[in-house]
Every structure is written in structure tokens, then in C-alpha cells.
XYZ file of N, CA and C in Angstrom:
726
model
N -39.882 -22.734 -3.875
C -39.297 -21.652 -3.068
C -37.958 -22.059 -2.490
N -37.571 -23.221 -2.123
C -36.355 -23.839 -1.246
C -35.425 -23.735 -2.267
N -35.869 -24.274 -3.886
C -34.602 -24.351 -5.029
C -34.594 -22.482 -5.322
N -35.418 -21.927 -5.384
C -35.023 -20.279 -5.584
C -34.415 -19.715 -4.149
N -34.385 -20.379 -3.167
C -33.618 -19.463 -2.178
C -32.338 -20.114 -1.741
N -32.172 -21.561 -2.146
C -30.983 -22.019 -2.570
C -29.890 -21.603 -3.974
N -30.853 -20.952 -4.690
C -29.604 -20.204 -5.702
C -29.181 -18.999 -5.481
N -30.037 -18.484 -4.610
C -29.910 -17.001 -4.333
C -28.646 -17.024 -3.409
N -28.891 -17.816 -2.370
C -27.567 -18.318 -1.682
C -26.039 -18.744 -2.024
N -26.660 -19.285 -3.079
C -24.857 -20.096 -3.764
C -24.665 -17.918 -4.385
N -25.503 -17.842 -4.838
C -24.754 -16.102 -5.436
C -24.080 -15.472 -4.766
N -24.959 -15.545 -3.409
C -24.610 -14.843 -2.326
C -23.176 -15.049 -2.131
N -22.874 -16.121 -2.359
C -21.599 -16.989 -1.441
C -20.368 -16.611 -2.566
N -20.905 -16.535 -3.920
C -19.715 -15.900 -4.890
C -19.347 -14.633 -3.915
N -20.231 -13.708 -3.627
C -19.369 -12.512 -3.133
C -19.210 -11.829 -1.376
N -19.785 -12.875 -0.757
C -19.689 -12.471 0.521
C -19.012 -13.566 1.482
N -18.642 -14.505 0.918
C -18.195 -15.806 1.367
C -19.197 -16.452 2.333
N -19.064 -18.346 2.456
C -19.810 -18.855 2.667
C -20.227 -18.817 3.919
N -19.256 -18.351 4.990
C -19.220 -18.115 6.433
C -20.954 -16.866 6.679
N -20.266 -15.800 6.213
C -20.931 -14.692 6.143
C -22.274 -14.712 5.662
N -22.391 -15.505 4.261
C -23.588 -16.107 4.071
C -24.621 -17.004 5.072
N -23.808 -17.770 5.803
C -24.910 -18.747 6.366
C -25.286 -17.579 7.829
N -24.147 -17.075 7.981
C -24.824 -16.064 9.368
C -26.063 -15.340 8.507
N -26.040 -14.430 7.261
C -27.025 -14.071 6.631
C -28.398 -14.900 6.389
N -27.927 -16.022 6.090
C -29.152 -17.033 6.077
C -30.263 -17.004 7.590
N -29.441 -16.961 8.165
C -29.946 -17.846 9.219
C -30.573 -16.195 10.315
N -30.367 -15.330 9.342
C -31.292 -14.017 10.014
C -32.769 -13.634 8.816
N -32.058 -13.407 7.775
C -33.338 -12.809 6.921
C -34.292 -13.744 6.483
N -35.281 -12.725 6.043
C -36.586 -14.056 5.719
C -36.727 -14.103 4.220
N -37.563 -15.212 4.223
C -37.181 -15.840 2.765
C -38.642 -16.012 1.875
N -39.478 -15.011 2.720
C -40.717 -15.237 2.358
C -40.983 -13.775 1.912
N -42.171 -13.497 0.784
C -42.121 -11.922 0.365
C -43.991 -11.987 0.433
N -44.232 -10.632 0.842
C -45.360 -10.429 1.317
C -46.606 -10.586 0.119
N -45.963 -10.818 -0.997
C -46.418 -10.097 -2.638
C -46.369 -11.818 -3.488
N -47.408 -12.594 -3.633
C -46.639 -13.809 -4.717
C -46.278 -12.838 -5.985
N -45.064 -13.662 -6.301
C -43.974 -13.490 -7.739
C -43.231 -12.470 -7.252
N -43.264 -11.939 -5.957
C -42.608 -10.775 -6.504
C -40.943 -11.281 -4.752
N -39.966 -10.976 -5.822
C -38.738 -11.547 -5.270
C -38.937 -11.103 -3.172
N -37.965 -12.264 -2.880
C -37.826 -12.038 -1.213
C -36.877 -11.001 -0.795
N -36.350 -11.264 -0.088
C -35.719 -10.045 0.549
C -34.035 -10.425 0.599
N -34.136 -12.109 0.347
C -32.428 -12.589 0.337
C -32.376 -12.176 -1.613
N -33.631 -13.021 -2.612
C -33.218 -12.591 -3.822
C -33.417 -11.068 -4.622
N -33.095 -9.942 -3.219
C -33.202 -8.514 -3.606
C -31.422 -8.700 -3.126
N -31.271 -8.981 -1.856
C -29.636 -8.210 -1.407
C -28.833 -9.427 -2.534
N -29.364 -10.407 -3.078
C -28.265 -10.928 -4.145
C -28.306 -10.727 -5.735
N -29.334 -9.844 -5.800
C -30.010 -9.735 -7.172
C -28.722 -7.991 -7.302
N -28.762 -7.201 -6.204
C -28.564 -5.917 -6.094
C -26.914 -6.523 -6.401
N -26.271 -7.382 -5.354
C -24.605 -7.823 -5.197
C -24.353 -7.758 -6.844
N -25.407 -8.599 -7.468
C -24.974 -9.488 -8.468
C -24.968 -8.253 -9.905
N -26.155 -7.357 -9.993
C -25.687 -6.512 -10.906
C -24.792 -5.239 -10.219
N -24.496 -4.764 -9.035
C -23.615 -4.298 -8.880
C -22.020 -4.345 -8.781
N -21.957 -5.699 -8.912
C -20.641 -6.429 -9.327
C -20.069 -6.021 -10.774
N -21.224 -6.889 -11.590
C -21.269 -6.526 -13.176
C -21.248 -5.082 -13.538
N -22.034 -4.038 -12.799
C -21.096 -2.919 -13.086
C -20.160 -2.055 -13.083
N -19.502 -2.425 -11.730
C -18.346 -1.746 -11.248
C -17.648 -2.361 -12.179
N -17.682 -3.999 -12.046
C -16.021 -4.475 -13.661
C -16.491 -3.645 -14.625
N -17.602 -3.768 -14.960
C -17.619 -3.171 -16.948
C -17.154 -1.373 -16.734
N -17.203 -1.057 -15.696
C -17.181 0.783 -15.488
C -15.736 0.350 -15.112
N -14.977 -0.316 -14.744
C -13.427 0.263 -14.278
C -12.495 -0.547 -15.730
N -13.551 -1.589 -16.454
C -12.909 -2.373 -17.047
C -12.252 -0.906 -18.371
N -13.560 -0.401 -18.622
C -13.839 0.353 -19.757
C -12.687 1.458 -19.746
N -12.779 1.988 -18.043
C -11.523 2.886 -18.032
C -10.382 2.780 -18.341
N -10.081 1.857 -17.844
C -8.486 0.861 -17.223
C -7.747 0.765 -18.810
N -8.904 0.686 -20.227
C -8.133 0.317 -21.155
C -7.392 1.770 -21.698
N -6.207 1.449 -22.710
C -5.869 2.832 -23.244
C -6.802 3.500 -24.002
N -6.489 4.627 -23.407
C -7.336 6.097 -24.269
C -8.872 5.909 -23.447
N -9.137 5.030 -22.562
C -10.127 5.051 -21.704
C -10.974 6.675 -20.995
N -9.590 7.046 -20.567
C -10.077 8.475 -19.800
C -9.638 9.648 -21.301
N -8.554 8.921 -21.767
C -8.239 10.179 -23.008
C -8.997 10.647 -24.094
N -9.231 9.451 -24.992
C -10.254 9.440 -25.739
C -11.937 9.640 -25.289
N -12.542 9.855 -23.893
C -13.428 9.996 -23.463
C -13.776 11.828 -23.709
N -14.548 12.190 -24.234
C -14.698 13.583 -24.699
C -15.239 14.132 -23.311
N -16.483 13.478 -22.453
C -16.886 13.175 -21.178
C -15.853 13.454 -19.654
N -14.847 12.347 -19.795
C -14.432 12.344 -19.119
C -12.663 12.454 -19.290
N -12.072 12.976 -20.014
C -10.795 13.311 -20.448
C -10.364 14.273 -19.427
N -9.068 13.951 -18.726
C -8.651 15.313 -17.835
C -8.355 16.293 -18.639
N -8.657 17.265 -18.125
C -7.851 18.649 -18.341
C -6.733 19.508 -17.724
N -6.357 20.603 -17.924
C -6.134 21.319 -16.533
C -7.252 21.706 -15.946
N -6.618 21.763 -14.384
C -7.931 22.298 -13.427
C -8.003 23.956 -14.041
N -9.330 24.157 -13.509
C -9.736 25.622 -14.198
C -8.646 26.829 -13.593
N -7.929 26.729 -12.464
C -7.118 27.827 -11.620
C -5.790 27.582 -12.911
N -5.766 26.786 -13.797
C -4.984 26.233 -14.108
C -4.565 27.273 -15.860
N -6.347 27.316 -15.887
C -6.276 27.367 -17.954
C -5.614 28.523 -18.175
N -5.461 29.708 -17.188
C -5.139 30.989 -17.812
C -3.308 30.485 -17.927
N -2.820 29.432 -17.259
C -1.295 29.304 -17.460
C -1.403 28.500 -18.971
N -2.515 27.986 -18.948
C -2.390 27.097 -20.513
C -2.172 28.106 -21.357
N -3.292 28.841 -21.337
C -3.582 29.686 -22.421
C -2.226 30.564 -22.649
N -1.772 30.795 -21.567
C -0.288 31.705 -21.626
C 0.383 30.742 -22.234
N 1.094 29.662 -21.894
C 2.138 28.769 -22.583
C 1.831 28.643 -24.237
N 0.487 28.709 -24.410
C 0.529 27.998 -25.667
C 0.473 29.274 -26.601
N 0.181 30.376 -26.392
C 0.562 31.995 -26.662
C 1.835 32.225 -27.053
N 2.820 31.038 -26.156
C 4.348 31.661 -25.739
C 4.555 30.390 -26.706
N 3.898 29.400 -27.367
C 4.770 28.709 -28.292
C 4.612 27.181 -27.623
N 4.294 26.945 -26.530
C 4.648 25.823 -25.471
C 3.639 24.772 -25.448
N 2.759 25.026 -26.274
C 1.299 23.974 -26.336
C 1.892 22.696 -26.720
N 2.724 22.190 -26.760
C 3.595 21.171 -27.079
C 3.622 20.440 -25.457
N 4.092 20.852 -24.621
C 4.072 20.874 -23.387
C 2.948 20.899 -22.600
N 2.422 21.742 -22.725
C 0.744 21.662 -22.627
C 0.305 19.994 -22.405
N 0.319 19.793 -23.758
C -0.314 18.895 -24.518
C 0.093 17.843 -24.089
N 1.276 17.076 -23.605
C 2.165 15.940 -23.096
C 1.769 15.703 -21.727
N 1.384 17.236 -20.519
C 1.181 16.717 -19.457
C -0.248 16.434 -19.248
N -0.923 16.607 -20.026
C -2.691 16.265 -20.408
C -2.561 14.674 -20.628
N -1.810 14.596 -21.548
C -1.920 13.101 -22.036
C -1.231 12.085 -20.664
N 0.084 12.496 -20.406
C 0.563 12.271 -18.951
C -0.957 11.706 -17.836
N -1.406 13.114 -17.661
C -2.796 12.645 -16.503
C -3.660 11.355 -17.056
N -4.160 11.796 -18.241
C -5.069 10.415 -18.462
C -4.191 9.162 -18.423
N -2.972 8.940 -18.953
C -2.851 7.963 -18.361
C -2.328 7.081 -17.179
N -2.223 8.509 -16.259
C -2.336 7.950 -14.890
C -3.395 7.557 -14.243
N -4.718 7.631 -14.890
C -5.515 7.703 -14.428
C -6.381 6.373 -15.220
N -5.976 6.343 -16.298
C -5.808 4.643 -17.133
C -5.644 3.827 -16.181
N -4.164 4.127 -15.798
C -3.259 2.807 -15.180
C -4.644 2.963 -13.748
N -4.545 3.843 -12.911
C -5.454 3.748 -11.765
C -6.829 3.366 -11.501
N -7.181 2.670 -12.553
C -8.837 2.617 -12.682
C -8.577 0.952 -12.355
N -7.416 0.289 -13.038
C -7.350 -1.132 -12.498
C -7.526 -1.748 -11.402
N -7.404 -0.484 -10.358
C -7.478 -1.217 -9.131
C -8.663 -0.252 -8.246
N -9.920 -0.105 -9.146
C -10.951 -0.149 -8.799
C -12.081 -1.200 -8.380
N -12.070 -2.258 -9.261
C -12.957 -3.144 -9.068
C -13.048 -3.884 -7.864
N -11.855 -4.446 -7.130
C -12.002 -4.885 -6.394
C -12.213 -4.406 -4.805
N -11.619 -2.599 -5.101
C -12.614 -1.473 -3.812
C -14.054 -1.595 -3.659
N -14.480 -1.868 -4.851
C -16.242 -1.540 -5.237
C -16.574 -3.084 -4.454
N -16.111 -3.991 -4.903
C -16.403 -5.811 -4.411
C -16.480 -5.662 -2.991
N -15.254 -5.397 -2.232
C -15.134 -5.397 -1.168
C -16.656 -4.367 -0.250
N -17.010 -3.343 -1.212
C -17.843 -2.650 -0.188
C -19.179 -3.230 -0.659
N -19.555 -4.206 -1.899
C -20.878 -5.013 -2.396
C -21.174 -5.734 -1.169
N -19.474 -6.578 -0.512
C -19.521 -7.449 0.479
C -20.082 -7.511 2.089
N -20.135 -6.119 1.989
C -20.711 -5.686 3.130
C -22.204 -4.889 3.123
N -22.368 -4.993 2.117
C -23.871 -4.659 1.723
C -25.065 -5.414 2.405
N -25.964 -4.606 3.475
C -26.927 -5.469 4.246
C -27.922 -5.162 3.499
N -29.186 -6.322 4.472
C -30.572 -6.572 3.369
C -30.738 -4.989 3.642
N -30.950 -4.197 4.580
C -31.708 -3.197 4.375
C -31.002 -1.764 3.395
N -29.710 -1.852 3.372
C -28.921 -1.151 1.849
C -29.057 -1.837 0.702
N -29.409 -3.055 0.678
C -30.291 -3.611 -0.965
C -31.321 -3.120 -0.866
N -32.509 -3.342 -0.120
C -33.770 -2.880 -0.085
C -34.025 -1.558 -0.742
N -33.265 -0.448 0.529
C -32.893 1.113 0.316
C -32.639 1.341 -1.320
N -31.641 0.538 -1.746
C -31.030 0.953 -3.105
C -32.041 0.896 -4.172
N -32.504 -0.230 -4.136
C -33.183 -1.033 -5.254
C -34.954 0.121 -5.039
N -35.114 0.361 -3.920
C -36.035 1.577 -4.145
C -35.601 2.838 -3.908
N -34.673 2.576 -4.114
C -34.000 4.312 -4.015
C -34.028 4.982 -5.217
N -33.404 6.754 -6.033
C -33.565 7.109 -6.829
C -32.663 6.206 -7.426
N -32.487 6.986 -9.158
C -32.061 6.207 -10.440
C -30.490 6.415 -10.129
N -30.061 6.639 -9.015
C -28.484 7.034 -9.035
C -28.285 6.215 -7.333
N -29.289 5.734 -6.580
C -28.792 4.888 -5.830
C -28.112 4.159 -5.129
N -27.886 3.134 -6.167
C -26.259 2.414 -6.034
C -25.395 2.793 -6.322
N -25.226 3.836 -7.002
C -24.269 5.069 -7.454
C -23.610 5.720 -6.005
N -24.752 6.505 -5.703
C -24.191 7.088 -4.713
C -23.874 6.222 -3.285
N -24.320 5.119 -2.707
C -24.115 4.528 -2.299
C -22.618 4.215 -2.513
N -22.135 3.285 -3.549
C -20.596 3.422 -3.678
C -19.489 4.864 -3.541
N -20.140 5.743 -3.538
C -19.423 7.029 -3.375
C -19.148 7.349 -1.897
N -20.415 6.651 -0.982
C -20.301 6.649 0.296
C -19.283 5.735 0.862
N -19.179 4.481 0.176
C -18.597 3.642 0.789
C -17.269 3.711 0.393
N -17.011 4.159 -0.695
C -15.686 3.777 -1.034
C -14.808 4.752 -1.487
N -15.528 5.805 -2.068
C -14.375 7.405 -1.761
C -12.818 7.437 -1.158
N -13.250 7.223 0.368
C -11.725 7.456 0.841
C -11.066 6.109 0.771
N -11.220 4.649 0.376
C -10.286 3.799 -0.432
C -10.106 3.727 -1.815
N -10.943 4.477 -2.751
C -10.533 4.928 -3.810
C -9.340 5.594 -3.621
N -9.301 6.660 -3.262
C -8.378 7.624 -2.911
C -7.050 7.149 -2.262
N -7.110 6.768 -1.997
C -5.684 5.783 -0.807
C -5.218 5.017 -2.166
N -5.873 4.219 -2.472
C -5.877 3.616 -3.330
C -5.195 4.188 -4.808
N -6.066 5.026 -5.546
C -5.305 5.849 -6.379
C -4.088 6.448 -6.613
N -3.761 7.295 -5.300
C -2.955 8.526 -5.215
C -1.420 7.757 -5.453
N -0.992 6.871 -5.019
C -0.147 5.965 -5.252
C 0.002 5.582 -6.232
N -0.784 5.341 -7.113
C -0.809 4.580 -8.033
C -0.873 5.512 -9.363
N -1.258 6.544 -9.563
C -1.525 7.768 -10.205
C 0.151 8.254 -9.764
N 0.176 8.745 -8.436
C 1.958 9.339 -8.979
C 2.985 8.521 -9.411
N 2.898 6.880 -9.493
C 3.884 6.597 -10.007
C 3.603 6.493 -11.409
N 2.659 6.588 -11.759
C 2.376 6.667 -13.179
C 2.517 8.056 -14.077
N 2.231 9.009 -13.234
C 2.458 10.426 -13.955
C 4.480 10.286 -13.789
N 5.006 9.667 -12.342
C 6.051 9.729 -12.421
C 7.017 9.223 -13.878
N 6.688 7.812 -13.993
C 6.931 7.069 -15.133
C 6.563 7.585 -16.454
N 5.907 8.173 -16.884
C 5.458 8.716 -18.006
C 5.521 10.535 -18.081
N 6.818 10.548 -16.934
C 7.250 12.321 -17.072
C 6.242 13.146 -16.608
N 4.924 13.306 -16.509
C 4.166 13.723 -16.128
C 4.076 15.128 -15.653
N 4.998 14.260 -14.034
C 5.273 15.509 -13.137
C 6.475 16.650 -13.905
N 7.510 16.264 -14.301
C 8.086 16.957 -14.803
C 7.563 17.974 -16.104
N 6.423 17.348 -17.257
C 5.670 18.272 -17.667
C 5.246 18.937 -16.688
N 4.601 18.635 -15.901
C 3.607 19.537 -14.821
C 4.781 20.938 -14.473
N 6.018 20.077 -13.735
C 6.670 21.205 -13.275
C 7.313 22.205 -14.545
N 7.584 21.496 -15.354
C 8.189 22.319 -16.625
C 6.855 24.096 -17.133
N 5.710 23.159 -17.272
C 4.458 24.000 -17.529
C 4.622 25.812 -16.183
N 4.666 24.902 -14.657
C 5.048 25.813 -14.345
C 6.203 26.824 -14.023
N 6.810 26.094 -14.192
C 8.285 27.046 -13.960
C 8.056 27.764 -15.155
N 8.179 27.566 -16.388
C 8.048 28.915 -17.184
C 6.864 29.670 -17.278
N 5.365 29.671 -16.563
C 4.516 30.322 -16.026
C 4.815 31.554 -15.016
N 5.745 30.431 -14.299
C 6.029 31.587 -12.649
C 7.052 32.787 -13.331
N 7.848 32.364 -14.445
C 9.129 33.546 -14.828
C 8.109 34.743 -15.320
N 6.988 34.758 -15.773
C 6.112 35.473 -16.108
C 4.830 36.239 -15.655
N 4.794 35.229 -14.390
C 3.825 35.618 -13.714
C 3.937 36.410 -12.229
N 3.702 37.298 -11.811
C 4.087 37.927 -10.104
C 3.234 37.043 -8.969
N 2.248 35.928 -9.610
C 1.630 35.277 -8.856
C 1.818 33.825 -9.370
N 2.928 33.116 -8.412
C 3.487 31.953 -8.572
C 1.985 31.098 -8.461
N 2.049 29.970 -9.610
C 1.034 28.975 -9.126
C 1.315 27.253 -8.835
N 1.237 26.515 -7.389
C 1.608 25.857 -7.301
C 0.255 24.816 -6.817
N 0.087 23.591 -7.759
C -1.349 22.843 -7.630
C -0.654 21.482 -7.719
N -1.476 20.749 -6.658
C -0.982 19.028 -6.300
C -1.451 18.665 -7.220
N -0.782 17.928 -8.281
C -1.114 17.389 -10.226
C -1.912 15.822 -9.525
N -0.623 14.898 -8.495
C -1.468 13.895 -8.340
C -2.839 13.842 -7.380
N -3.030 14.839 -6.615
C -4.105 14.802 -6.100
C -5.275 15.611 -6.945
N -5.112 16.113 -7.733
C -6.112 16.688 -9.092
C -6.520 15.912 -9.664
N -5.381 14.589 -10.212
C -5.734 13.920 -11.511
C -6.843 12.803 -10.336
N -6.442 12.445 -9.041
C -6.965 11.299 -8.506
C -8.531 11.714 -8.036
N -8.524 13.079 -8.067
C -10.318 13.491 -7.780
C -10.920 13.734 -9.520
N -10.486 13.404 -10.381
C -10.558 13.423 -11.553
C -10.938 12.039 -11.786
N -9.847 11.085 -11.987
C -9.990 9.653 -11.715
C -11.329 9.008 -11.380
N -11.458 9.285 -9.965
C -12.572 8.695 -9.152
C -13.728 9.579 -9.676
N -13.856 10.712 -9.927
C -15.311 11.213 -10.742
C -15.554 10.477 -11.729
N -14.747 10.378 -12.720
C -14.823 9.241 -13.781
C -15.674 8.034 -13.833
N -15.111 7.539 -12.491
C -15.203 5.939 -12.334
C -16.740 5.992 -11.944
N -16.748 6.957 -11.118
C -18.363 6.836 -10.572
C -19.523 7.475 -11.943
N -18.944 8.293 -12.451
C -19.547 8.728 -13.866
C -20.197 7.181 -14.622
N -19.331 6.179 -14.445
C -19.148 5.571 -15.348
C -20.042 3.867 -14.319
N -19.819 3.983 -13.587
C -20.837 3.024 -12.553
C -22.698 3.359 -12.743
N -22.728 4.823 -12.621
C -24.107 5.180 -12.851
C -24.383 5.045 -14.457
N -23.976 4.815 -14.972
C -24.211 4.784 -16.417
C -24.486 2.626 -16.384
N -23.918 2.221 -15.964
C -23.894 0.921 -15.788
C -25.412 1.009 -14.983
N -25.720 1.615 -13.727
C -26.786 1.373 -12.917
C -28.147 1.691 -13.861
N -27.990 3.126 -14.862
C -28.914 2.793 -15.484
C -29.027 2.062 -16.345
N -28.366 1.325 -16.926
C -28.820 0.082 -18.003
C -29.535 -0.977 -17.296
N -29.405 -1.156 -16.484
C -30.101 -2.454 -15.385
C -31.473 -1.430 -14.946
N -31.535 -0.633 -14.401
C -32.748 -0.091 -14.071
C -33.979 0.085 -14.716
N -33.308 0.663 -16.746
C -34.204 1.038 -17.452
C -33.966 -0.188 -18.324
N -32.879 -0.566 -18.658
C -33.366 -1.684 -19.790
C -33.632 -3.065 -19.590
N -34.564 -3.640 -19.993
C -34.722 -4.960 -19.868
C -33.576 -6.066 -20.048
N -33.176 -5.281 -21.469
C -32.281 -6.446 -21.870
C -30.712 -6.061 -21.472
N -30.508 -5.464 -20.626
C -29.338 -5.420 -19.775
C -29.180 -6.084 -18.866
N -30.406 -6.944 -18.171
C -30.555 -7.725 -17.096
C -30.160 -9.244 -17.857
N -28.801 -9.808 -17.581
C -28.627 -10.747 -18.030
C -28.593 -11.777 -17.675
N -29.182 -12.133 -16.360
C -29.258 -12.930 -15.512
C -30.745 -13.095 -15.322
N -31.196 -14.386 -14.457
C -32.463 -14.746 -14.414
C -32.943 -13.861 -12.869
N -31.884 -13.862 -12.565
C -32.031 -12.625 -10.926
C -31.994 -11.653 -11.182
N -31.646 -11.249 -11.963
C -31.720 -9.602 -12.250
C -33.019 -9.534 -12.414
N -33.542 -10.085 -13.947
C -34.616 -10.109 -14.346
C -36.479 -10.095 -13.574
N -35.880 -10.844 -12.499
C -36.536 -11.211 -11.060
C -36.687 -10.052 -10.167
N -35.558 -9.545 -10.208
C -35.611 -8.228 -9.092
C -35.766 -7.005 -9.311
N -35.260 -6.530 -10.723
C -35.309 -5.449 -11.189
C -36.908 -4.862 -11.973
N -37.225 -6.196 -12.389
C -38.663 -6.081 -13.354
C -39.433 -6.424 -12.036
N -39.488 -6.547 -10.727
C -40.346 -6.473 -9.855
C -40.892 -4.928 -9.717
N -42.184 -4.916 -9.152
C -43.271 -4.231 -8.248
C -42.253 -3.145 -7.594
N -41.322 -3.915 -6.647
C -40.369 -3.208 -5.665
C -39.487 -2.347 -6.429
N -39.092 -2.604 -7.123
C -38.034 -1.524 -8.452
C -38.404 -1.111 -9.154
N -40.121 -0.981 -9.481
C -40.383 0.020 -10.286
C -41.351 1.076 -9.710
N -42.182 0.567 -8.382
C -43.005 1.669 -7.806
C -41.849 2.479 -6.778
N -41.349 3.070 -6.898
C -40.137 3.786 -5.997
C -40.639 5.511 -5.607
């Protein structure tokens, strides 16, 4: 028991640092009411440790090109207030245009997924025993939504910056504005929609799309648990009677 709650610890210490850890140590208990079935320190490091592994593989997956584009799932579009100006432009010859500020969004939203992983780390880091506990018997979307709680409005901060200089750099906005200015010469009802704050609630749906898809591979599959802690915590009593 001392060498299993000594590794659980060094894990711990990969993501919460060693300070923070020993205050953690030196509160929770290390004993579980159930023999074989994991304690309560190798649940909040079993939970850190595959929720780590999925936020990288979910922002990694985005972050690359054609990530959000090539995603049939998750590819931006125009917003729906949006399609009847598509449908007009590309009527009028302009689907050319169309088509450039589509590609424009996804890859602002490429470039913005890079600096996801380490929003998601930072809020693993503050993860107490009783939000491992909660999670790990919570529904199949859990730790999912959990990160949506925690990290939403630094996603967002985070993004919006980073998304307009990227639609900036890659013309974007100027498709955007081009799309509408020859909309409005046609239309008696001017339409004017924030492109980077669209693409960045676009973005972050994505990312979390793409975290719960990670949460269920650890939940339901065995052999997604690639670690001897996973294996420990997830194939326990506690994570499967929920």
C-alpha cells in the first residue's frame, strides 16, 4: 500500500506541483473501504492523469491543418442568421467568396485550439478529491462537462485573440466584410454578425466535442486505459456502479 500511494503521489506531483501535493497528502486518506478497489488519492490521480491525456489528444487533433476543416462534425459554417446571405451570394455568382471566408474560420480556429491544452491542465490542477470522486461516478460526459465549467470563460479570453489575428492574417475578416457589403446593396435589412466571436463559440464547441469523445474511450474501453492507474481506477467497482 505505501509503494501504490507513493506512485500515485509522484503523478500527482507531474500536475499539481510538489508543494500542493504534500498539502494534499497530508489531508486525504489513503485507505479504501473495498480491498482492490483504488483509494481516494489513486482516484483524484488516476482522473488528473487520463484527463490530461485527453485534453492533449482533443486539442492536439484540432490544432493540426484541416483539423476543424476537414472535420464533417465539426467544420465551421456560416451561422444560420447567416445562410440566406450565402445562398444569395452564391445565386449572384460569389460562392467563390463564400467559400474563402469558411475556409478563413476553420483556420482560425486551427491556429486557436493550440492554446487549449494548457487551459484544460491548469483547471486538472485544481481538481479536488471530491471533483475526482464526483466525476469518476458521475454520468458518461462528466469530465466533459466539468471542463466546460471550469474553463469556458478562459477558453474564450483565450481564443478571441487568437482567432482574430488569424482570420486577420488569412483575410478572413475582409472575406467576411466583402460577403457582406455586397449582401447589404441588396438587402433593406443590413446584416451585421461578430465573425470572431462566432468562429470562437464554434472553436470551443469543437474542443469540448472532442474531449468527450476522449472521456469515452477511457470509460468504455479497456484498452484505452494505458496506464496501470487508469486501469486501476477506471475498471474499479467505483466507475462502473454509477
Amino acid at each position: 500500500m505505501k509503494h501504490i500511494f507513493l506512485t500515485g503521489a509522484l503523478s500527482i506531483c507531474l500536475f499539481s506541483g510538489c508543494e500542493t501535493t504534500q498539502q494534499i497528502i497530508n489531508t486525504w486518506p489513503t485507505t479504501t473501504t473495498m480491498p482492490g478497489q483504488p483509494n481516494s488519492f489513486q482516484i483524484a490521480s488516476g482522473l488528473k492523469e487520463a484527463l490530461t491525456i485527453g485534453a492533449q489528444n482533443a486539442s492536439g487533433r484540432l490544432s493540426t491543418p484541416n483539423g476543424f476543416f476537414a472535420n464533417a462534425m465539426l467544420k465551421i459554417l456560416m451561422p444560420p442568421e447567416a445562410q440566406k446571405v450565402e445562398s444569395t451570394l452564391r445565386n449572384l455568382g460569389m460562392g467563390s467568396v463564400v467559400d474563402k471566408a469558411v475556409l478563413a474560420m476553420n483556420r482560425g480556429a486551427e491556429e486557436a485550439a493550440k492554446s487549449a491544452a494548457p487551459i484544460f491542465v491548469n483547471a486538472i490542477r485544481q481538481m479536488s478529491i471530491t471533483d475526482a470522486i464526483g466525476i469518476l461516478r458521475g454520468g458518461d460526459f462528466a469530465a466533459t462537462n466539468y471542463f466546460k465549467q471550469k474553463t469556458t470563460a478562459a477558453l474564450t479570453t483565450a481564443f478571441s485573440p487568437v482567432i482574430s489575428s488569424a482570420l486577420k492574417k488569412v483575410d478572413a475578416t475582409k472575406y467576411w466584410a466583402d460577403v457582406f457589403n455586397v449582401y447589404n446593396r441588396f438587402s433593406k435589412t443590413p446584416v451585421n454578425t461578430d465573425l470572431t466571436a462566432y468562429v470562437t463559440e464554434r472553436a470551443i464547441s469543437g474542443i469540448f466535442n472532442e474531449v468527450g469523445l476522449e472521456e469515452q474511450k477511457i470509460r468504455k474501453d479497456p484498452a484505452a486505459r494505458v496506464t496501470e492507474l487508469l486501469k486501476t481506477v477506471f475498471g474499479s467497482q467505483l466507475a462502473q456502479n454509477k
